Coordinates of C-alpha atoms in Angstrom, one line a residue:
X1 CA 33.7 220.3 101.3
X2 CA 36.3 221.6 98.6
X3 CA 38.5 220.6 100.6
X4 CA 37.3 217.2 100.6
X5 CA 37.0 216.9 97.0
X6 CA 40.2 218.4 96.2
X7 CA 41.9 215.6 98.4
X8 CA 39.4 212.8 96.6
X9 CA 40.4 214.0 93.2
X10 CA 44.2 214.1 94.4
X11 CA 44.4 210.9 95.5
X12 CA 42.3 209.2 92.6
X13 CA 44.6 211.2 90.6
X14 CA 47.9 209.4 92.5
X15 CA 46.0 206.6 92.0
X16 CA 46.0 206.4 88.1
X17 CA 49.2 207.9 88.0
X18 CA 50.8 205.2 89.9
X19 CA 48.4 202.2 88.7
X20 CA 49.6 203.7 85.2
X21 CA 53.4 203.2 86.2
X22 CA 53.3 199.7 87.1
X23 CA 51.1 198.6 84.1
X24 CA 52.4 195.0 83.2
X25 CA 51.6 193.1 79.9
X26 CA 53.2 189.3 80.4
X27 CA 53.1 186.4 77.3
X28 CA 54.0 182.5 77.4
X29 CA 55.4 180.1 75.5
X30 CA 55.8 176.3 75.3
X31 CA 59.2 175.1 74.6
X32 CA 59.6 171.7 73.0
X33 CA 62.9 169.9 74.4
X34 CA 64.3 166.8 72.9
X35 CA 67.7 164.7 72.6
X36 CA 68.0 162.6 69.8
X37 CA 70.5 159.6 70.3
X38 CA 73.6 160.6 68.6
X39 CA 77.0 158.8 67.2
X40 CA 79.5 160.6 65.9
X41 CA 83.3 159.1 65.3
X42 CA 85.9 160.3 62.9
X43 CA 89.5 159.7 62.3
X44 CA 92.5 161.8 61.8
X45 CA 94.1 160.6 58.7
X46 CA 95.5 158.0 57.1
X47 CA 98.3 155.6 58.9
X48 CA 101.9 155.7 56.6
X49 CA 102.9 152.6 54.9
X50 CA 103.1 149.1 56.6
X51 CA 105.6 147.7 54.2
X52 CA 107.8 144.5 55.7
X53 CA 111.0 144.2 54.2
X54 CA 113.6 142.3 56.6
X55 CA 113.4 138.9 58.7
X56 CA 115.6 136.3 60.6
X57 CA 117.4 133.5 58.8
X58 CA 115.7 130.1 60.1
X59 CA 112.3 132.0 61.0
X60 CA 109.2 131.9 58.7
X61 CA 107.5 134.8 60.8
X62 CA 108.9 137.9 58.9
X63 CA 109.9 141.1 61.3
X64 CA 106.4 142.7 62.1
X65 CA 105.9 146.5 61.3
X66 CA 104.0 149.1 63.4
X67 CA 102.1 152.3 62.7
X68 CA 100.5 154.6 65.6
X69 CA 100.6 157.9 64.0
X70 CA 96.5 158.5 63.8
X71 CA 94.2 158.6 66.4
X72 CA 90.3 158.2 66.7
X73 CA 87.5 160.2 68.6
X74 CA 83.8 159.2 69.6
X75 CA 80.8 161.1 70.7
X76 CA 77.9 159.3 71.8
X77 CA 74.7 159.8 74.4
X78 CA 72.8 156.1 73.5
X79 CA 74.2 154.4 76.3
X80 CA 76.8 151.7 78.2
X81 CA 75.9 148.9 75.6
X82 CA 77.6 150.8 72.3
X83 CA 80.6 149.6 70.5
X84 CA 83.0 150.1 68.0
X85 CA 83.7 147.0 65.2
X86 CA 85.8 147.1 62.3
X87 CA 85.8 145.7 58.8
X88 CA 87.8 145.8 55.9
X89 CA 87.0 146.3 52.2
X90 CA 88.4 142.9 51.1
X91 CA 90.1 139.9 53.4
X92 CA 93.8 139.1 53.5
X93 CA 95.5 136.6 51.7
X94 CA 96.4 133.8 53.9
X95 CA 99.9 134.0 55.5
X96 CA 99.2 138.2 55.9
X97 CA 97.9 139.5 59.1
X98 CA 96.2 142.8 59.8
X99 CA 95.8 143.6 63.5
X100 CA 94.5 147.0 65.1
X101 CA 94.4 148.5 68.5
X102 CA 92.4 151.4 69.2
X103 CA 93.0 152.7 73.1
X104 CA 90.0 154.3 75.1
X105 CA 89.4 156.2 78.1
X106 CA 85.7 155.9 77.6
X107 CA 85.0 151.7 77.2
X108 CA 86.8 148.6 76.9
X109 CA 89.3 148.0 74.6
X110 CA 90.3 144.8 73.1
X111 CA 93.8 145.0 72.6
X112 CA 95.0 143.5 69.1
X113 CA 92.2 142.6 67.1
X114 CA 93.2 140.1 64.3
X115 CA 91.0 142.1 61.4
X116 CA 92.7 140.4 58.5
X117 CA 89.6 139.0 57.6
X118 CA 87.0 141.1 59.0
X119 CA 84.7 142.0 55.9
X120 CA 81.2 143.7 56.1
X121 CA 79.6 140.7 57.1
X122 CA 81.8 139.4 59.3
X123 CA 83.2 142.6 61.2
X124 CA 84.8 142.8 64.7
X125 CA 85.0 144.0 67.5
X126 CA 87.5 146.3 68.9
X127 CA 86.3 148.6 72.1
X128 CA 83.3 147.7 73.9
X129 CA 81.0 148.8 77.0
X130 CA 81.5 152.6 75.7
X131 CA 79.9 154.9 78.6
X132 CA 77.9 157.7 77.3
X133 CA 80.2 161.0 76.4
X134 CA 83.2 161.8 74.4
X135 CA 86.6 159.7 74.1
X136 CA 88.8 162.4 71.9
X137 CA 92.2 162.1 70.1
X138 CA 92.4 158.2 70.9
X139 CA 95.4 156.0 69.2
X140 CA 94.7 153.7 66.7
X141 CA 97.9 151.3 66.1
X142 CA 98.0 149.1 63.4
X143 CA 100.7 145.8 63.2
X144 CA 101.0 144.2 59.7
X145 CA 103.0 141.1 59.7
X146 CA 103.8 138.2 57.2
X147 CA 105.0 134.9 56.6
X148 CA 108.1 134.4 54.2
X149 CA 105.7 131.2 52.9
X150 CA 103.3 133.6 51.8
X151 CA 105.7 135.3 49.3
X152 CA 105.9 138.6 48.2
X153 CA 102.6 141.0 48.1
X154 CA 102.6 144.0 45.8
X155 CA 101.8 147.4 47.5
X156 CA 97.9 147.1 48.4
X157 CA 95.4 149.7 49.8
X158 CA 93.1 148.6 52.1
X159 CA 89.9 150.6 53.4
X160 CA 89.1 149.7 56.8
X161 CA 85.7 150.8 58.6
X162 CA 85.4 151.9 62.3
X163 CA 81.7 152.1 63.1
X164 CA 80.2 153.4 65.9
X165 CA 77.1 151.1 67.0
X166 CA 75.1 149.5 69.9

């Protein structure tokens, strides 16, 4: 009979022991997830000087000049529809013409975009059907070109507007 009771009290003994050892304690938690639609695009400077100063006897179109030095990058998650226009603070005299090119993996671009008189009202566009994702380091190429009928324009700043919108 001691026997017996020893050998209960051992094994409710083991029991506690090992019941003791894999004690558990567990907590939850509810996680809130959410994406918010998000447009980011920036620049990477400023082009250098468009500044026309030569032309062909006979010809009233004055020799175009170039700039492709900065580039542009998106990053967008709205959807297939977004698009980027462009606008200028102020229009161009007639006889001056502003056009821009902006290249892109990532949607549709338009090629040369006459934006000489693209204004806030009346902007343009320039890529469209932009798929959801990023487009990085992407030229932007400006041609500024004249007519000799226009006369001479004193050095001008102009601040053009790339916006990122559906």
């Amino acid at each position: 009979m001691k026997r017996t009771l020893f050998t209960l009290a051992l094994v409710a003994a083991f029991g506690l022991i090992t019941e003791s050892a894999f004690a558990q304690a567990t907590a939850t938690q509810s996680v809130t997830l959410a994406v918010n639609a998000v447009y980011k695009i920036s620049t990477s400077g400023n082009p250098g000087a468009l500044t026309i100063s030569n032309g062909s006897a006979g010809s009233d179109n004055l020799t175009a000049v170039s700039d492709n030095s900065t580039t542009y990058s998106i990053t967008q998650n709205f959807g297939n529809t977004v698009k980027i226009t462009v606008h200028m603070d102020a229009a161009l005299t007639a006889g001056y013409t502003l056009q821009m090119n902006l290249a892109s993996t990532q949607g549709t671009s338009l090629g040369n975009v006459d934006i000489s008189n693209a204004t806030s009202g009346s902007a343009v566009d320039v890529v469209t059907a932009i798929a959801r994702g990023a487009d990085a380091g992407q030229t932007i190429g400006y041609t500024f070109s004249a007519l000799a009928s226009a006369g001479t324009l004193s050095s001008t700043t102009k601040t053009v507007t790339l916006t990122l919108t559906n």
